[in-house]
Amino acid sequence: MRLLVTGGAGYVGSHIVWALSDRGDEVVVYDNLRQGHREALPPTVRLVEAELADEAALDAVLGDGHWDGVLHFAALSLVGESMQRPFHYMTENAGLGIRLIDACVRHGVGRFILSSTAALFGNPETMPITETTRIDPGSPYGESKLMIERALYWADRIHGLRYACLRYFNAAGADPAGRSGEDHRPETHLIPLIIEAALGLRPEILVFGDDYPTPDGTCVRDYVHVSDLAQAHLAALARIETGSATYNLGSGTGHSVLDVIRSVERVSGRPVPFRMMPRRPGDPAVLVAGSDLIRSETGWTPQYTVLDDIVATALAWRQAHPNGYGNAA
């Protein structure tokens, strides 16, 4: 297949690009490199460095021959920041995402995969969270992704653009072969932050809340390995040959903040200094995915089902890249 991947130089996007390249697809990455890294990509993949808002650049790429599909990862993704800059998130995520869908329709692209989010569900009343759980975004970030999902619904209904909305829970880990990993600046994800504390790259970890109704009082989240997410995208590309679909993607198992700290300590053999802090507003106690639908419809099954195994891949990548991309040890 010939595929365009927006935001393909980012954390999740780059792992999907490697998976597509590994199976022989022709992949072009469209990325402004504000969050992504050229070093995260296979050397044979063409990179178009441009803004999604640059309509001329986007039209030039989409007009360059036939495309079998577009995979869309380019987005702002910080929930807290979206609460401070709601209209910026609506414009950047929803506005540009909808313009991308429109461009795909104009250029005859037949398939579209959206990197969506579990933030659509806010504070759900029951677990696990399935595709039938009531949608109630708890942030402008979640709302912006919902707006793109709705635009895709109408693009299919009116123009026949087949799509898959893949609602991730907590992407984690790194490519087992060490080709791509997690390098956000600043880093915001829990596992790499805890690894940094274990390696002495930050003084401590702040744990927000120890009085939640969970076994140890700290928040529980569903961590799904990024390579498993990549395989889900391949499965979704095949699935939408017969019609559009929406799936929740997670491991189906919850781990608390303290569970993750202990896992990093086990895998690294080093203590993790941490300090308890008051709860942060808006943090749900538990978020765990129910991924039965994608399993039954595509046969997708996560290969990384043990938290220590997920952590081990993240730790190995960080030890090989103590300063991130371009700074290998």
Short mmCIF file of C-alpha atoms in Angstrom, two decimals:
data_model
loop_
_atom_site.label_atom_id
_atom_site.label_comp_id
_atom_site.label_asym_id
_atom_site.label_seq_id
_atom_site.Cartn_x
_atom_site.Cartn_y
_atom_site.Cartn_z
CA MET A 1 0.00 0.00 0.00
CA ARG A 2 1.00 3.63 -0.47
CA LEU A 3 0.22 5.52 2.73
CA LEU A 4 0.59 9.05 4.07
CA VAL A 5 1.21 9.32 7.83
CA THR A 6 0.69 12.73 9.44
CA GLY A 7 2.64 13.17 12.65
CA GLY A 8 4.57 10.05 11.73
CA ALA A 9 7.79 11.25 13.35
CA GLY A 10 6.18 11.32 16.79
CA TYR A 11 6.11 8.61 19.45
CA VAL A 12 3.16 6.47 18.36
CA GLY A 13 3.34 7.54 14.73
CA SER A 14 6.95 6.45 14.28
CA HIS A 15 6.21 2.98 15.60
CA ILE A 16 3.39 2.63 13.10
CA VAL A 17 5.70 3.84 10.31
CA TRP A 18 8.23 1.14 11.22
CA ALA A 19 5.49 -1.51 11.22
CA LEU A 20 4.21 -0.38 7.82
CA SER A 21 7.74 -0.28 6.40
CA ASP A 22 8.52 -3.71 7.83
CA ARG A 23 5.69 -5.23 5.81
CA GLY A 24 6.77 -3.47 2.61
CA ASP A 25 4.37 -0.52 2.33
CA GLU A 26 5.47 2.73 0.70
CA VAL A 27 5.20 5.32 3.48
CA VAL A 28 5.48 9.11 3.32
CA VAL A 29 5.54 11.03 6.60
CA TYR A 30 4.07 14.54 6.88
CA ASP A 31 5.33 16.22 10.05
CA ASN A 32 6.37 19.68 11.25
CA LEU A 33 8.91 18.10 13.67
CA ARG A 34 7.77 20.27 16.58
CA GLN A 35 7.06 17.09 18.55
CA GLY A 36 8.57 14.49 16.24
CA HIS A 37 12.13 13.47 15.36
CA ARG A 38 13.61 12.61 11.96
CA GLU A 39 15.83 10.08 13.73
CA ALA A 40 12.73 8.12 14.78
CA LEU A 41 11.98 7.17 11.16
CA PRO A 42 13.37 4.47 8.90
CA PRO A 43 16.09 6.02 6.73
CA THR A 44 14.27 5.00 3.55
CA VAL A 45 11.02 6.82 4.43
CA ARG A 46 10.39 10.14 2.74
CA LEU A 47 9.71 13.01 5.16
CA VAL A 48 7.73 16.06 4.12
CA GLU A 49 8.46 18.72 6.73
CA ALA A 50 5.44 21.00 6.65
CA GLU A 51 2.57 22.33 8.71
CA LEU A 52 -0.83 20.66 8.47
CA ALA A 53 -2.23 24.18 8.12
CA ASP A 54 -0.24 24.63 4.87
CA GLU A 55 -2.98 23.77 2.39
CA ALA A 56 -0.69 24.15 -0.62
CA ALA A 57 1.87 21.72 0.80
CA LEU A 58 -0.82 19.22 1.78
CA ASP A 59 -2.50 19.41 -1.62
CA ALA A 60 0.86 18.96 -3.34
CA VAL A 61 1.52 15.75 -1.39
CA LEU A 62 -1.97 14.30 -1.78
CA GLY A 63 -1.96 15.26 -5.46
CA ASP A 64 1.26 13.33 -6.07
CA GLY A 65 -0.22 10.08 -7.37
CA HIS A 66 -2.57 7.54 -5.84
CA TRP A 67 -2.81 7.06 -2.07
CA ASP A 68 -4.34 3.95 -0.52
CA GLY A 69 -4.87 5.67 2.82
CA VAL A 70 -3.99 8.35 5.35
CA LEU A 71 -3.11 7.67 8.98
CA HIS A 72 -3.54 10.79 11.10
CA PHE A 73 -1.46 11.23 14.26
CA ALA A 74 -0.58 14.94 14.12
CA ALA A 75 -2.20 16.62 17.13
CA LEU A 76 -1.74 18.53 20.35
CA SER A 77 -2.30 16.02 23.15
CA LEU A 78 -1.90 17.57 26.62
CA VAL A 79 -5.17 17.47 28.55
CA GLY A 80 -4.06 20.08 31.09
CA GLU A 81 -2.88 22.49 28.40
CA SER A 82 -6.18 22.08 26.57
CA MET A 83 -7.99 23.30 29.68
CA GLN A 84 -5.86 26.47 29.56
CA ARG A 85 -6.05 26.95 25.77
CA PRO A 86 -9.34 25.35 24.70
CA PHE A 87 -9.82 27.20 21.44
CA HIS A 88 -6.23 26.61 20.40
CA TYR A 89 -6.86 22.87 20.74
CA MET A 90 -10.14 23.09 18.86
CA THR A 91 -8.46 24.98 16.02
CA GLU A 92 -5.28 22.89 15.82
CA ASN A 93 -6.81 19.45 16.35
CA ALA A 94 -10.40 19.60 15.16
CA GLY A 95 -10.05 22.37 12.60
CA LEU A 96 -6.94 21.04 10.88
CA GLY A 97 -8.12 17.43 11.21
CA ILE A 98 -11.37 18.25 9.42
CA ARG A 99 -9.47 20.13 6.70
CA LEU A 100 -7.29 17.03 6.25
CA ILE A 101 -10.40 14.86 5.84
CA ASP A 102 -11.74 17.32 3.27
CA ALA A 103 -8.43 17.15 1.37
CA CYS A 104 -8.58 13.35 1.40
CA VAL A 105 -12.08 13.43 -0.08
CA ARG A 106 -11.01 15.90 -2.79
CA HIS A 107 -8.01 13.76 -3.75
CA GLY A 108 -9.89 10.46 -3.78
CA VAL A 109 -8.22 8.83 -0.76
CA GLY A 110 -10.27 5.79 0.19
CA ARG A 111 -9.13 4.98 3.75
CA PHE A 112 -8.47 7.07 6.86
CA ILE A 113 -7.17 5.91 10.26
CA LEU A 114 -7.58 8.35 13.16
CA SER A 115 -5.43 8.32 16.26
CA SER A 116 -8.22 9.04 18.75
CA THR A 117 -8.24 8.89 22.53
CA ALA A 118 -9.78 7.50 25.70
CA ALA A 119 -10.21 11.14 26.77
CA LEU A 120 -13.57 10.98 25.00
CA PHE A 121 -15.02 9.22 28.04
CA GLY A 122 -14.29 11.72 30.82
CA ASN A 123 -15.18 10.06 34.12
CA PRO A 124 -16.95 6.83 33.16
CA GLU A 125 -19.23 5.19 35.70
CA THR A 126 -18.38 1.56 34.85
CA MET A 127 -15.27 -0.43 33.88
CA PRO A 128 -13.99 -1.60 31.52
CA ILE A 129 -14.69 1.17 29.01
CA THR A 130 -16.23 -0.23 25.83
CA GLU A 131 -17.31 1.34 22.56
CA THR A 132 -20.84 1.66 23.97
CA THR A 133 -19.75 3.62 27.06
CA ARG A 134 -21.32 7.07 27.14
CA ILE A 135 -19.11 9.68 25.46
CA ASP A 136 -18.58 12.72 27.65
CA PRO A 137 -15.20 14.41 27.01
CA GLY A 138 -13.71 15.87 30.16
CA SER A 139 -11.43 18.29 28.31
CA PRO A 140 -11.18 20.34 25.11
CA TYR A 141 -8.55 17.83 23.97
CA GLY A 142 -11.07 15.00 24.14
CA GLU A 143 -13.72 17.19 22.57
CA SER A 144 -11.43 18.04 19.65
CA LYS A 145 -10.91 14.35 18.87
CA LEU A 146 -14.65 13.71 19.07
CA MET A 147 -15.22 16.45 16.51
CA ILE A 148 -12.87 14.68 14.09
CA GLU A 149 -14.66 11.38 14.69
CA ARG A 150 -17.97 13.02 13.81
CA ALA A 151 -16.48 14.56 10.67
CA LEU A 152 -15.30 11.11 9.60
CA TYR A 153 -18.81 9.74 10.12
CA TRP A 154 -20.18 12.29 7.66
CA ALA A 155 -17.26 11.82 5.25
CA ASP A 156 -18.17 8.14 5.05
CA ARG A 157 -21.92 8.70 4.87
CA ILE A 158 -21.72 11.38 2.16
CA HIS A 159 -18.48 10.63 0.30
CA GLY A 160 -17.74 6.96 1.07
CA LEU A 161 -14.45 7.59 2.91
CA ARG A 162 -13.94 4.43 4.99
CA TYR A 163 -12.33 5.08 8.36
CA ALA A 164 -11.27 3.58 11.65
CA CYS A 165 -11.21 5.61 14.88
CA LEU A 166 -8.74 4.00 17.28
CA ARG A 167 -9.21 5.24 20.83
CA TYR A 168 -5.95 4.65 22.68
CA PHE A 169 -5.56 4.33 26.38
CA ASN A 170 -1.99 4.77 27.70
CA ALA A 171 0.57 4.04 24.98
CA ALA A 172 3.78 2.77 26.57
CA GLY A 173 7.06 1.02 25.87
CA ALA A 174 9.40 1.19 22.88
CA ASP A 175 10.25 -0.76 19.75
CA PRO A 176 11.79 -4.07 20.96
CA ALA A 177 14.53 -3.70 18.32
CA GLY A 178 15.43 -0.28 19.71
CA ARG A 179 14.63 1.60 16.50
CA SER A 180 12.13 4.03 18.04
CA GLY A 181 11.21 5.16 21.52
CA GLU A 182 9.60 7.89 23.61
CA ASP A 183 11.17 11.35 23.58
CA HIS A 184 8.70 14.10 24.45
CA ARG A 185 10.03 17.55 25.32
CA PRO A 186 8.96 18.11 27.99
CA GLU A 187 8.15 14.53 28.96
CA THR A 188 4.65 14.05 30.35
CA HIS A 189 4.06 10.29 30.31
CA LEU A 190 4.34 8.33 33.53
CA ILE A 191 6.60 5.41 32.58
CA PRO A 192 9.42 7.48 31.01
CA LEU A 193 9.21 9.95 33.91
CA ILE A 194 9.62 7.13 36.44
CA ILE A 195 12.50 5.69 34.40
CA GLU A 196 14.20 9.09 34.46
CA ALA A 197 13.89 9.15 38.24
CA ALA A 198 15.35 5.63 38.49
CA LEU A 199 18.29 6.64 36.28
CA GLY A 200 18.95 9.81 38.26
CA LEU A 201 17.86 12.09 35.41
CA ARG A 202 15.26 13.78 37.62
CA PRO A 203 15.21 14.09 41.42
CA GLU A 204 11.86 12.41 42.12
CA ILE A 205 8.39 11.51 40.91
CA LEU A 206 5.33 13.37 42.14
CA VAL A 207 2.36 11.05 42.77
CA PHE A 208 -0.89 12.99 42.66
CA GLY A 209 -3.34 11.47 45.12
CA ASP A 210 -3.17 8.43 47.41
CA ASP A 211 -6.81 8.42 48.53
CA TYR A 212 -8.60 7.15 45.43
CA PRO A 213 -10.96 4.15 45.74
CA THR A 214 -8.29 1.79 44.34
CA PRO A 215 -6.32 -1.03 46.01
CA ASP A 216 -3.38 1.24 46.97
CA GLY A 217 -5.10 4.64 46.74
CA THR A 218 -3.32 5.80 43.56
CA CYS A 219 -4.85 6.16 40.10
CA VAL A 220 -5.17 3.05 37.93
CA ARG A 221 -4.52 3.16 34.18
CA ASP A 222 -4.40 0.74 31.24
CA TYR A 223 -0.94 0.60 29.61
CA VAL A 224 -0.80 -0.83 26.08
CA HIS A 225 2.53 -1.43 24.35
CA VAL A 226 3.12 0.85 21.39
CA SER A 227 4.10 -2.10 19.19
CA ASP A 228 0.73 -3.68 19.95
CA LEU A 229 -0.90 -0.39 18.94
CA ALA A 230 1.03 -0.56 15.68
CA GLN A 231 -0.34 -4.02 14.93
CA ALA A 232 -3.85 -2.75 15.69
CA HIS A 233 -3.42 -0.12 12.96
CA LEU A 234 -2.45 -2.80 10.45
CA ALA A 235 -5.51 -4.80 11.48
CA ALA A 236 -7.72 -1.72 11.15
CA LEU A 237 -6.44 -0.99 7.64
CA ALA A 238 -7.56 -4.45 6.59
CA ARG A 239 -10.84 -4.25 8.52
CA ILE A 240 -12.10 -1.08 6.81
CA GLU A 241 -12.04 -2.78 3.43
CA THR A 242 -15.54 -3.90 4.42
CA GLY A 243 -16.69 -0.77 6.24
CA SER A 244 -15.78 1.83 8.83
CA ALA A 245 -15.14 0.93 12.47
CA THR A 246 -14.42 2.43 15.89
CA TYR A 247 -12.35 0.58 18.48
CA ASN A 248 -11.04 1.08 22.00
CA LEU A 249 -7.41 -0.02 22.30
CA GLY A 250 -5.91 -1.13 25.60
CA SER A 251 -4.50 -4.15 27.34
CA GLY A 252 -7.64 -4.63 29.42
CA THR A 253 -5.59 -4.63 32.63
CA GLY A 254 -5.19 -1.73 35.05
CA HIS A 255 -2.03 -0.79 36.95
CA SER A 256 -1.75 1.86 39.65
CA VAL A 257 0.91 4.56 39.80
CA LEU A 258 2.62 2.65 42.61
CA ASP A 259 2.45 -0.54 40.52
CA VAL A 260 4.38 1.24 37.77
CA ILE A 261 6.95 2.58 40.22
CA ARG A 262 7.53 -0.91 41.62
CA SER A 263 7.79 -2.33 38.09
CA VAL A 264 10.49 0.16 37.13
CA GLU A 265 12.33 -0.66 40.36
CA ARG A 266 12.20 -4.38 39.57
CA VAL A 267 13.28 -4.04 35.97
CA SER A 268 16.00 -1.44 36.55
CA GLY A 269 17.24 -2.74 39.90
CA ARG A 270 17.22 0.85 41.17
CA PRO A 271 15.04 2.69 43.69
CA VAL A 272 12.59 5.32 42.46
CA PRO A 273 12.28 8.37 44.74
CA PHE A 274 8.72 9.69 44.86
CA ARG A 275 6.63 12.13 46.86
CA MET A 276 2.89 12.07 47.50
CA MET A 277 0.96 15.17 46.47
CA PRO A 278 -2.72 16.18 46.62
CA ARG A 279 -5.02 14.99 43.86
CA ARG A 280 -5.05 16.86 40.56
CA PRO A 281 -8.48 18.14 39.51
CA GLY A 282 -10.14 15.96 36.89
CA ASP A 283 -8.08 12.77 37.28
CA PRO A 284 -10.43 9.74 37.20
CA ALA A 285 -9.63 6.99 39.69
CA VAL A 286 -9.64 4.15 37.13
CA LEU A 287 -9.45 4.00 33.32
CA VAL A 288 -9.28 0.52 31.79
CA ALA A 289 -10.17 -0.39 28.21
CA GLY A 290 -12.49 -3.08 27.03
CA SER A 291 -11.00 -4.11 23.67
CA ASP A 292 -13.18 -7.13 22.94
CA LEU A 293 -14.64 -5.62 19.77
CA ILE A 294 -11.35 -5.22 17.86
CA ARG A 295 -10.23 -8.62 19.10
CA SER A 296 -13.37 -10.33 17.80
CA GLU A 297 -13.56 -8.44 14.50
CA THR A 298 -9.87 -8.48 13.50
CA GLY A 299 -8.15 -11.10 15.66
CA TRP A 300 -5.86 -8.45 17.17
CA THR A 301 -4.31 -9.62 20.43
CA PRO A 302 -1.77 -7.65 22.51
CA GLN A 303 1.55 -9.47 22.76
CA TYR A 304 2.81 -7.43 25.73
CA THR A 305 0.52 -8.43 28.60
CA VAL A 306 3.01 -8.09 31.50
CA LEU A 307 3.80 -4.60 32.80
CA ASP A 308 7.46 -5.47 33.49
CA ASP A 309 7.91 -6.45 29.83
CA ILE A 310 6.49 -3.12 28.66
CA VAL A 311 8.73 -1.24 31.08
CA ALA A 312 11.79 -3.26 30.00
CA THR A 313 11.50 -2.05 26.39
CA ALA A 314 11.11 1.57 27.51
CA LEU A 315 14.09 1.28 29.86
CA ALA A 316 16.31 -0.31 27.22
CA TRP A 317 15.58 2.48 24.75
CA ARG A 318 16.21 5.21 27.31
CA GLN A 319 19.48 3.66 28.46
CA ALA A 320 20.63 3.57 24.83
CA HIS A 321 19.42 7.19 24.34
CA PRO A 322 19.96 8.97 27.67
CA ASN A 323 19.43 12.37 26.04
CA GLY A 324 16.83 11.32 23.52
CA TYR A 325 17.17 11.14 19.74
CA GLY A 326 20.49 12.06 18.23
CA ASN A 327 22.25 11.42 21.52
CA ALA A 328 22.79 7.69 21.73
CA ALA A 329 24.99 6.42 24.56
#
